[in-house]
Amino acid sequence: MCGIVGYVGPRPALEVVVEGLRRLEYRGYDSSGVAIIGPDGVLQVAKKAGRIENLDKEIAARTIAGSTGMGHTRWATHGAPTDRNAHPHLDAQDRVAVVHNGIIENFMVLRAELEASGVEFASETDSEVVAHLIAAELARNGGDFPDAVRAVCRRLDGAFTLVTLDTSCPGSIVAARRNSPLVVGVGKGETFLGSDVAAFIEFTRDAVELGQDQVVVITRDGYEITDFTGEPVNGKHFHIDWDLSAAEKGGYDYFMLKEIEEQPAAVADTLRGHLVGARIVLDEQRLDNQELRDVDKVFVVACGTAYHAGLIGKQAIEHWTRIPVEVEMASEFRYRDPVLNRQTLVVAISQSGETADTLEAVRHARQQGARVLAICNTNGAQIPRESDAVFYTHAGPEIGVAATKTFLAQIAAVELVGLALAQARGTKWGDEIAGEFEELAKIPAEIARTLDCVQDVRALARDIASSKAVLFLGRHVGFPVALEGALKLKELAYMHAEGFPAGELKHGPIALIEDGLPVVVVMPSPRGRPLLHQKMLSNIAEIAARGARTIVIAEEGDTAARIHAAHVVEVPAVPTLYSPLVTTVPLQVLAAEIAQARGYDVDKPRNLAKSVTVE
Ligand code: F6R
């Protein structure tokens, strides 16, 4: 949450910073702001509540020059999303400027201490304390800027990425991180900072990850990293394997629509290279085969859409390995006392690799002795760094706030993890594993076919856009798909939407059915799951009899599904465990189209941000 950009180099800093903020706006869009050190050494600050367009207007009326600067796009935690609370925040002398992502948990104590010494605060944020503390430290230590930042970091509790300017050091920026992300972009004669690489991808594809509790000083000539005590440390270099075009809309109205279309490639790229001979291989495996063989219990921990990928993965892992699997929301798992030991494998799924609850769940699991395997779309993020094994999804950057292509890539990845476990435990023969992999490898083409058939969904979406609510029903792997369809609709179209296992209907939810209520049914395959298919036909009949408008996602050729369905959306027939990779697609399109029909911003739904780095 919150996007941060920093720049030192020969270009006009304002342009680089504002462009970077535009690319990071998906991280938060309650307000935005910039601070640039002018040629006269004076801080120039512009900040505005609302989207970056508001900041653009503010900046257009002024001349802001300088080649060292930073910016921030905010997802509000402490303090309402107003101009006053927008970042950057300054000290009383306008010498120090600070932007912050995260939550400073002890800010009340620090603020009280500063107020007692006569400091007046200009905002209600937790972040402003940092500017005043750095100023006080500079006064105390004789003006050593990096040292002042390190000293302040040692006093802070919670999660923070900080980027700070001191007008006495106009050619450098000092930044720090704990539990929130920060990467350095290394150019020729210029250096960048960003919450993620999208901030500077236009200028350089060489980057350096900053580790936990580290401080970096950037200048035009490069960067120096230390820990919070000042001990030098080496950063981890990496090359970004995607380019600017991947982070742009490429002719689509919304990133989300582009990302839905990119799903065949996201799944194909995620599978690529993981079958070597007849063996499944993970990306980073700091677990030996014996440890995988010893696993007797699996927990999948994740949040939101990633949790739904876990529910689908459970079906595959249990089926192939016979190991019991529990899927739990990371925010619940981390605060209870789950039974964990060295034989427990915790699979943490997070596209960003930053989600605060999932990260804490990983830490909790490792403290209890469990092994952790991360599934992540972001190279070098905190969750994979702290895990024993990693499987990277290769969906490319996902800018739309609602997860789409990363979800499908997560499903493919967790299913491969299931095959890797089956291989280690010998519950499947090598040729069976290779056979499953080959079936999975055919799915990207089926996703592409699904995308070709969703035209009708667009018309349907306009038709039901004024409904009060939509229900989603599924069974087996169709149930998490129903949950995902409902989540997409809630977050994009702000409609009441619920997903239920169809078998639960008569235990309460059927009371919600009223005349004309749209109910989306994810139909089991008549060939793959004939019994469930039969049960679902009865469920459709029951709700249709009570007035529901039934929209059925059914396999091609499922003539029985048409009998009570008001609308049928056909998807290709694929093996049951892989069917969510196709049945999810029309539900994503439905949600995006309804949101558009209702006039909402599909890429930036209200109150949300892409990475949830605070609890
Ligand atoms: C919904 C959505 C969220 C995320 C959740 C976890 O469309 O995007 O529910 O899935 O916040 O995020 P990651 O995968 O980054 O941990």
XYZ file of C-alpha atoms and ligand atoms in Angstrom:
631
model
C 0.000 0.000 0.000
C 1.245 3.480 -0.913
C 3.647 3.957 -3.787
C 6.987 5.664 -3.360
C 9.389 7.058 -5.968
C 12.799 8.723 -5.635
C 15.199 10.117 -8.215
C 18.706 11.655 -8.372
C 20.212 12.386 -11.790
C 20.437 14.767 -14.707
C 16.757 14.716 -15.724
C 14.097 17.066 -14.344
C 13.214 15.138 -11.170
C 9.591 16.268 -11.195
C 8.864 14.545 -14.510
C 10.544 11.293 -13.499
C 8.809 11.244 -10.121
C 5.307 12.041 -11.394
C 5.612 9.456 -14.163
C 6.745 6.896 -11.576
C 3.775 7.778 -9.373
C 1.410 7.199 -12.278
C 2.791 3.676 -12.632
C 2.481 3.050 -8.899
C -0.966 4.563 -8.489
C -2.464 1.073 -8.242
C -0.838 0.864 -4.791
C -3.043 3.623 -3.407
C -4.888 6.631 -4.750
C -6.221 8.629 -1.812
C -3.739 11.478 -2.378
C -0.382 12.127 -3.970
C 2.511 14.519 -3.565
C 6.084 15.382 -4.508
C 9.075 17.145 -2.946
C 11.941 18.358 -5.137
C 15.084 20.123 -3.948
C 15.297 23.282 -6.098
C 18.529 24.711 -7.606
C 18.578 27.211 -4.708
C 18.533 24.316 -2.208
C 14.959 25.018 -1.129
C 12.313 22.294 -0.882
C 9.445 22.605 -3.330
C 6.419 20.610 -2.267
C 3.112 19.964 -4.016
C 0.445 17.605 -2.656
C -3.218 17.055 -3.212
C -5.995 14.755 -2.046
C -7.469 12.431 -4.682
C -6.019 10.980 -7.856
C -2.803 12.110 -9.551
C -4.841 14.286 -11.962
C -5.387 16.637 -8.993
C -1.645 16.806 -8.357
C -1.088 17.447 -12.081
C -3.325 20.522 -11.891
C -1.507 21.779 -8.810
C 1.892 21.322 -10.462
C 0.805 22.867 -13.775
C 0.335 26.212 -12.038
C 3.919 26.234 -10.687
C 7.531 25.954 -11.799
C 9.249 23.154 -9.915
C 12.842 22.587 -11.027
C 15.568 20.366 -9.586
C 17.244 17.035 -10.132
C 16.715 15.379 -6.733
C 13.199 14.526 -5.699
C 10.647 12.050 -4.454
C 6.935 11.377 -4.558
C 4.194 9.395 -2.879
C 0.772 8.053 -3.749
C -1.212 7.250 -0.624
C -3.578 4.627 0.704
C -4.687 6.278 3.938
C -4.150 4.572 7.285
C -3.772 7.277 9.963
C -5.510 10.506 9.035
C -8.228 11.115 6.445
C -7.278 11.428 2.769
C -6.950 15.261 2.779
C -4.395 17.689 1.329
C -2.936 18.177 4.816
C -2.389 14.473 5.380
C -0.950 13.881 1.904
C 2.781 13.097 1.834
C 5.522 14.441 1.821
C 5.686 15.681 5.408
C 8.215 18.268 6.521
C 9.955 19.287 9.735
C 9.343 22.744 11.213
C 12.265 24.352 9.309
C 11.329 22.839 5.920
C 14.741 21.193 5.869
C 13.694 17.553 5.934
C 10.992 15.905 3.808
C 9.670 12.385 4.322
C 7.397 10.000 2.446
C 6.317 6.788 4.132
C 4.612 3.502 3.302
C 3.487 1.357 6.238
C 2.370 2.034 9.786
C 4.552 3.371 12.595
C 2.985 1.572 15.493
C 4.624 3.625 18.266
C 3.893 7.001 16.659
C 1.587 8.144 19.497
C 4.426 7.878 22.013
C 6.857 9.578 19.642
C 4.385 12.328 18.814
C 3.702 13.018 22.486
C 7.429 13.239 23.115
C 7.917 15.690 20.225
C 4.902 17.779 21.245
C 6.263 17.989 24.789
C 9.444 19.469 23.330
C 7.410 22.135 21.488
C 7.001 20.601 18.012
C 3.736 21.505 16.264
C 2.241 18.961 13.909
C 0.730 19.867 10.565
C -1.101 16.556 9.947
C -2.838 13.664 11.700
C -0.537 11.057 10.141
C 1.803 8.645 11.873
C 4.418 9.504 9.214
C 5.029 13.128 10.172
C 6.856 12.127 13.372
C 9.704 10.839 11.194
C 10.427 14.280 9.657
C 10.595 15.908 13.098
C 12.680 13.094 14.565
C 15.220 13.297 11.718
C 15.450 17.090 12.129
C 16.062 16.657 15.874
C 18.687 14.002 15.210
C 20.455 16.203 12.614
C 20.633 18.986 15.198
C 22.076 16.518 17.704
C 24.604 14.707 15.485
C 26.006 17.749 13.697
C 24.241 17.133 10.377
C 25.113 13.566 9.322
C 21.998 12.811 7.261
C 22.299 9.005 6.745
C 23.215 8.575 10.383
C 20.215 10.615 11.479
C 17.896 8.391 9.401
C 19.469 5.232 10.843
C 19.096 6.547 14.391
C 15.421 7.319 13.792
C 14.770 3.909 12.214
C 16.084 2.268 15.357
C 13.337 4.033 17.303
C 10.447 3.032 15.040
C 8.160 0.043 15.519
C 5.962 -1.376 12.778
C 6.287 -1.413 9.019
C 7.937 1.305 7.016
C 9.541 2.241 3.797
C 10.879 5.764 4.243
C 12.342 8.018 1.599
C 13.823 11.224 2.961
C 15.400 14.461 1.688
C 17.646 16.890 3.545
C 18.183 20.266 1.846
C 21.748 20.291 3.223
C 22.513 17.228 1.035
C 20.863 18.227 -2.245
C 22.491 15.480 -4.343
C 21.398 12.493 -2.301
C 18.346 10.682 -0.960
C 18.325 8.436 2.084
C 15.777 5.628 2.234
C 15.080 2.788 4.650
C 12.895 -0.267 4.860
C 11.402 -2.681 7.351
C 8.531 -4.986 6.347
C 7.518 -2.769 3.396
C 9.079 -2.973 -0.060
C 11.757 -0.801 -1.671
C 13.960 -1.362 -4.715
C 16.803 0.706 -6.156
C 17.002 1.273 -9.930
C 20.537 1.647 -11.224
C 20.928 3.811 -14.337
C 23.926 5.456 -16.022
C 24.623 8.598 -14.028
C 21.220 8.405 -12.360
C 19.667 6.352 -9.576
C 16.049 5.611 -8.736
C 13.967 4.323 -5.854
C 10.576 2.688 -6.098
C 8.121 0.622 -4.111
C 8.395 -1.657 -7.088
C 10.303 -1.666 -10.339
C 7.351 -0.278 -12.330
C 8.364 3.129 -10.911
C 11.500 3.274 -13.067
C 11.145 0.526 -15.703
C 11.133 3.213 -18.418
C 14.706 4.195 -17.540
C 16.510 1.077 -16.358
C 16.013 -2.669 -16.000
C 18.870 -3.083 -13.511
C 17.700 -3.170 -9.949
C 18.826 -3.933 -6.418
C 16.639 -5.392 -3.706
C 16.867 -3.815 -0.322
C 16.788 -6.298 2.559
C 15.009 -6.080 5.878
C 16.177 -3.276 8.214
C 18.481 -1.641 5.689
C 19.212 1.968 4.760
C 20.321 3.072 1.307
C 21.885 6.357 0.241
C 21.476 7.098 -3.462
C 23.350 9.679 -5.532
C 23.835 10.090 -9.292
C 26.873 7.824 -9.024
C 25.154 4.871 -7.376
C 24.104 3.636 -3.991
C 25.450 2.493 -0.636
C 23.570 0.152 1.665
C 24.013 -0.342 5.397
C 21.987 -1.910 8.158
C 20.332 0.288 10.802
C 23.577 0.432 12.795
C 25.666 1.647 9.834
C 27.364 -1.681 8.979
C 27.823 -1.914 5.175
C 25.829 -4.675 3.454
C 25.684 -5.871 -0.146
C 22.482 -5.429 -2.076
C 21.121 -8.223 -4.255
C 21.215 -7.247 -7.956
C 18.625 -8.472 -10.416
C 17.636 -7.820 -13.995
C 13.977 -7.057 -14.675
C 12.760 -9.498 -17.296
C 9.853 -7.413 -18.590
C 9.790 -3.984 -20.170
C 7.762 -0.805 -20.312
C 5.150 -2.203 -22.712
C 4.141 -4.804 -20.092
C 3.325 -1.979 -17.687
C 1.214 -0.040 -20.207
C -2.381 -0.475 -21.373
C -1.455 -1.268 -24.979
C -4.710 -0.037 -26.490
C -7.085 -1.466 -23.853
C -9.423 0.832 -21.925
C -8.326 -0.733 -18.654
C -5.340 -2.698 -17.422
C -7.717 -5.334 -16.115
C -9.092 -6.056 -19.594
C -5.548 -6.367 -20.929
C -4.595 -8.616 -18.030
C -7.623 -10.884 -18.607
C -6.478 -11.281 -22.233
C -2.933 -12.058 -21.083
C -4.069 -15.098 -19.077
C -3.130 -17.799 -21.597
C 0.441 -16.458 -21.617
C 0.494 -16.043 -17.813
C -0.362 -19.714 -17.302
C 1.934 -20.955 -20.097
C 4.864 -18.898 -18.776
C 4.239 -20.163 -15.248
C 4.375 -23.788 -16.383
C 7.358 -23.342 -18.684
C 10.572 -25.038 -17.591
C 9.086 -26.856 -14.612
C 9.046 -30.295 -16.175
C 12.598 -31.494 -16.687
C 12.618 -34.998 -18.119
C 9.725 -36.511 -16.183
C 10.433 -34.467 -13.022
C 8.744 -31.361 -11.663
C 11.254 -28.764 -10.470
C 10.611 -25.716 -8.304
C 12.510 -22.401 -8.676
C 14.353 -22.088 -5.403
C 14.380 -25.207 -3.313
C 16.104 -24.917 0.010
C 14.284 -28.100 1.109
C 15.690 -31.500 0.316
C 13.616 -34.364 -1.057
C 13.595 -36.136 2.295
C 11.936 -33.086 3.862
C 9.265 -33.114 1.145
C 8.794 -36.866 1.651
C 8.298 -36.333 5.384
C 5.466 -33.829 4.952
C 2.342 -35.179 6.663
C 0.186 -32.045 6.703
C -0.154 -29.039 4.406
C -1.546 -25.625 5.297
C -2.178 -23.152 2.511
C -2.191 -19.573 3.826
C -3.179 -16.580 1.729
C -5.596 -13.654 1.509
C -8.413 -12.711 -0.865
C -8.107 -14.082 -4.361
C -4.899 -15.949 -3.483
C -6.886 -17.766 -0.774
C -9.314 -18.924 -3.475
C -6.358 -20.304 -5.462
C -5.434 -22.215 -2.286
C -8.929 -23.737 -2.034
C -8.564 -25.031 -5.580
C -5.042 -26.289 -4.879
C -6.298 -28.251 -1.866
C -8.428 -30.462 -4.113
C -5.449 -31.278 -6.332
C -2.893 -31.780 -3.539
C -5.151 -34.091 -1.532
C -6.156 -36.039 -4.628
C -2.585 -36.598 -5.810
C -0.739 -36.987 -2.509
C -3.360 -38.117 0.056
C -1.819 -35.572 2.476
C -4.485 -33.637 4.402
C -4.586 -29.961 3.392
C -6.114 -27.046 5.296
C -6.563 -23.713 3.592
C -6.657 -20.744 5.877
C -6.875 -16.977 5.602
C -3.495 -15.687 6.692
C -5.098 -13.098 8.985
C -6.762 -15.910 10.981
C -3.892 -18.388 10.869
C -1.332 -15.986 12.291
C -3.353 -15.140 15.389
C -4.338 -18.635 16.442
C -2.358 -21.593 17.567
C -2.283 -23.966 14.583
C -0.652 -27.351 15.117
C 2.647 -27.080 13.230
C 5.874 -29.040 13.294
C 8.777 -30.045 11.067
C 6.510 -32.330 9.038
C 4.131 -29.481 8.198
C 4.466 -27.739 4.869
C 2.968 -24.255 4.753
C 2.279 -23.049 1.214
C 2.057 -19.236 1.246
C 0.404 -17.779 -1.864
C 0.839 -14.080 -2.579
C 1.199 -12.404 -5.954
C 2.849 -9.328 -4.433
C 4.907 -11.227 -1.875
C 4.265 -8.281 0.458
C 0.871 -8.940 2.030
C 1.362 -8.206 5.728
C -0.829 -11.015 7.067
C 0.660 -13.636 4.754
C 4.184 -12.527 5.648
C 3.422 -12.773 9.370
C 1.806 -16.185 8.830
C 5.046 -17.324 7.147
C 7.109 -16.055 10.072
C 4.807 -17.679 12.600
C 4.949 -21.010 10.756
C 8.744 -20.976 10.558
C 9.066 -20.092 14.243
C 7.004 -23.199 14.978
C 9.400 -25.303 12.906
C 7.200 -25.741 9.815
C 8.668 -25.602 6.296
C 7.394 -22.827 4.058
C 6.995 -22.836 0.303
C 6.039 -19.515 -1.300
C 4.119 -19.013 -4.531
C 4.770 -15.469 -5.642
C 4.690 -13.259 -8.750
C 7.283 -10.741 -7.558
C 10.917 -11.671 -7.751
C 12.771 -11.198 -4.503
C 9.785 -9.925 -2.477
C 9.819 -10.435 1.284
C 7.650 -13.580 1.411
C 9.838 -15.621 -0.989
C 12.955 -14.283 0.732
C 11.782 -15.653 4.047
C 10.594 -19.021 2.699
C 12.343 -22.383 2.397
C 11.288 -22.925 -1.208
C 9.817 -20.707 -3.900
C 7.691 -21.210 -6.973
C 7.463 -18.033 -9.031
C 4.413 -17.418 -11.175
C 5.313 -15.624 -14.400
C 2.219 -13.544 -14.973
C 4.175 -10.300 -15.513
C 3.194 -7.056 -13.805
C -0.450 -6.836 -12.775
C -1.549 -3.212 -12.530
C -5.343 -3.570 -12.266
C -6.095 -3.709 -8.550
C -8.315 -6.770 -8.962
C -6.226 -9.902 -9.406
C -6.921 -11.782 -12.660
C -3.938 -13.252 -14.481
C -2.025 -13.738 -11.233
C -4.960 -15.820 -9.934
C -4.852 -18.201 -12.870
C -1.065 -18.397 -12.593
C -1.401 -19.187 -8.857
C -3.807 -22.037 -9.615
C -1.332 -23.514 -12.102
C 1.522 -23.082 -9.604
C -0.238 -24.665 -6.631
C -1.223 -27.608 -8.822
C 2.420 -28.052 -9.824
C 3.355 -27.965 -6.151
C 0.851 -30.807 -5.673
C 2.592 -32.771 -8.425
C 6.023 -32.013 -6.903
C 4.794 -33.401 -3.563
C 3.298 -36.468 -5.250
C 6.629 -37.036 -6.977
C 8.644 -36.706 -3.749
C 6.297 -39.030 -1.853
C 5.917 -41.495 -4.696
C 2.113 -41.306 -4.693
C 2.252 -40.849 -8.473
C 4.579 -42.490 -10.988
C 6.901 -40.340 -13.089
C 4.880 -40.985 -16.263
C 1.634 -40.076 -14.485
C 3.200 -36.814 -13.356
C 4.447 -36.051 -16.849
C 0.950 -36.916 -18.150
C -0.726 -34.490 -15.719
C 1.790 -31.811 -16.671
C 0.992 -32.327 -20.346
C -2.755 -31.957 -19.638
C -2.050 -28.769 -17.728
C 0.143 -27.487 -20.557
C -2.874 -27.725 -22.927
C -4.920 -25.347 -20.753
C -3.508 -21.993 -22.010
C -4.996 -22.761 -25.445
C -8.355 -23.529 -23.770
C -8.226 -20.236 -21.851
C -7.655 -18.486 -25.178
C -10.723 -20.283 -26.612
C -12.735 -19.226 -23.571
C -11.766 -15.606 -24.176
C -13.104 -15.928 -27.724
C -16.508 -17.029 -26.442
C -17.198 -14.395 -23.788
C -18.842 -11.809 -26.081
C -22.274 -12.822 -24.767
C -21.125 -12.129 -21.218
C -20.674 -8.473 -22.147
C -24.313 -8.096 -23.234
C -25.468 -10.075 -20.205
C -23.463 -7.800 -17.900
C -25.204 -4.686 -19.186
C -28.485 -6.469 -18.663
C -27.949 -7.280 -14.990
C -25.926 -4.178 -14.076
C -28.854 -2.634 -12.226
C -29.556 -5.677 -10.053
C -29.293 -5.214 -6.281
C -27.296 -8.390 -5.729
C -25.871 -11.447 -7.481
C -25.352 -14.893 -5.984
C -22.758 -17.424 -7.153
C -23.009 -21.182 -6.636
C -20.443 -23.919 -7.133
C -19.443 -27.366 -5.937
C -16.015 -28.994 -5.513
C -13.477 -26.840 -7.451
C -16.423 -24.756 -8.677
C -17.054 -23.451 -5.160
C -13.829 -21.384 -4.926
C -14.605 -20.149 -8.446
C -18.000 -18.983 -7.157
C -16.253 -17.208 -4.254
C -13.870 -15.551 -6.692
C -16.725 -14.450 -8.998
C -18.474 -12.863 -6.015
C -15.293 -11.171 -4.775
C -14.614 -9.668 -8.218
C -18.150 -8.313 -8.408
C -18.023 -6.813 -4.900
C -14.707 -5.114 -5.381
C -15.309 -3.775 -8.898
C -19.046 -3.123 -9.127
C -19.746 -2.460 -5.417
C -22.694 -4.880 -5.540
C -23.750 -7.304 -2.888
C -22.428 -10.638 -4.077
C -22.004 -13.940 -2.241
C -20.556 -17.266 -3.237
C -22.019 -20.468 -1.739
C -21.447 -24.186 -2.081
C -24.645 -25.205 -3.875
C -25.238 -27.975 -1.323
C -25.584 -25.334 1.393
C -28.481 -23.585 -0.353
C -31.243 -25.251 1.616
C -29.473 -24.505 4.890
C -30.271 -20.806 4.616
C -29.135 -18.968 1.484
C -32.161 -20.111 -0.561
C -34.171 -17.560 1.429
C -32.332 -14.849 -0.522
C -33.789 -16.020 -3.850
C -36.441 -13.683 -5.157
C -37.956 -12.905 -8.504
C -35.337 -11.875 -11.061
C -32.298 -12.287 -8.750
C -29.299 -13.209 -10.938
C -27.666 -16.432 -9.739
C -24.467 -17.527 -11.457
C -23.946 -21.298 -11.334
C -20.540 -22.859 -11.992
C -21.574 -26.210 -13.403
C -19.542 -29.378 -12.722
C -18.570 -31.398 -15.768
C -21.209 -33.999 -16.801
C -18.376 -36.378 -17.756
C -15.851 -35.606 -15.029
C -18.279 -35.274 -12.097
C -21.599 -36.860 -13.221
C -23.037 -37.143 -9.704
C -22.297 -33.514 -8.819
C -23.596 -32.463 -12.225
C -26.881 -34.201 -11.449
C -27.111 -32.543 -8.020
C -26.394 -29.160 -9.528
C -29.166 -29.610 -12.104
C -31.582 -30.085 -9.185
C -30.211 -26.968 -7.486
C -30.759 -24.953 -10.660
C -34.315 -26.245 -10.915
C -34.996 -25.309 -7.282
C -33.827 -21.735 -7.602
C -35.375 -21.253 -11.042
C -38.702 -22.358 -9.553
C -38.342 -19.568 -6.985
C -37.790 -16.883 -9.627
C -33.969 -16.761 -9.869
C -32.493 -15.699 -13.177
C -29.978 -18.487 -13.657
C -26.733 -17.834 -15.510
C -24.938 -21.129 -15.943
C -21.250 -21.525 -16.763
C -21.265 -24.935 -18.399
C -19.003 -27.152 -20.410
C -19.515 -27.175 -24.201
C -22.163 -29.750 -25.107
C -23.798 -29.803 -21.655
C -27.331 -29.823 -23.040
C -28.904 -30.717 -19.693
C -27.679 -27.438 -18.181
C -29.811 -25.517 -20.671
C -33.107 -26.879 -19.405
C -33.576 -24.506 -16.472
C -30.925 -21.946 -17.308
C -31.970 -18.485 -18.379
C -28.476 -18.015 -19.919
C -25.702 -20.470 -20.619
C -22.095 -19.390 -21.025
C -20.158 -22.230 -22.623
C -16.543 -22.949 -21.743
C -14.254 -25.652 -23.151
C -14.332 -29.104 -21.555
C -11.101 -29.688 -19.590
C -10.144 -32.075 -16.747
C -12.019 -31.215 -13.550
C -9.003 -30.146 -11.466
C -8.031 -27.643 -14.168
C -11.541 -26.396 -14.896
C -11.221 -23.269 -12.666
C -8.647 -22.022 -15.185
C -11.454 -21.663 -17.716
C -14.630 -21.197 -15.625
C -13.157 -18.170 -13.822
C -12.652 -16.218 -17.036
C -16.312 -15.345 -17.804
C -16.789 -14.287 -14.183
C -13.867 -11.844 -14.427
C -15.323 -10.403 -17.633
C -18.784 -10.209 -16.056
C -17.495 -8.197 -13.080
C -15.412 -5.824 -15.216
C -18.291 -5.210 -17.632
C -20.838 -4.613 -14.868
C -18.429 -2.169 -13.210
C -18.014 -0.337 -16.510
C -21.766 -0.282 -17.095
C -22.211 1.232 -13.616
C -19.603 3.874 -14.424
C -16.846 2.769 -12.045
C -13.079 2.776 -12.509
C -12.300 -0.881 -13.172
C -8.580 -0.569 -12.423
C -8.878 1.440 -9.231
C -11.888 0.375 -7.197
C -12.740 2.591 -4.247
C -11.030 2.032 -0.884
C -8.705 -0.657 -2.250
C -5.008 -0.896 -3.042
C -3.053 -3.569 -4.808
C -0.694 -4.623 -2.031
C -2.018 -4.850 1.487
C 1.152 -4.172 3.441
C -0.678 -3.179 6.629
C -3.070 -5.277 8.684
C -8.725 -9.307 -5.204
C -7.344 -9.141 -4.810
C -6.982 -9.383 -3.393
C -5.617 -10.069 -3.295
C -5.173 -10.161 -1.832
C -3.865 -10.897 -1.674
O -8.905 -9.092 -6.565
O -6.516 -8.792 -5.606
O -7.962 -10.107 -2.722
O -5.708 -11.339 -3.859
O -5.033 -8.859 -1.325
O -2.843 -10.251 -2.367
P -1.457 -10.973 -2.629
O -1.692 -12.071 -3.603
O -0.568 -9.894 -3.180
O -0.982 -11.481 -1.310
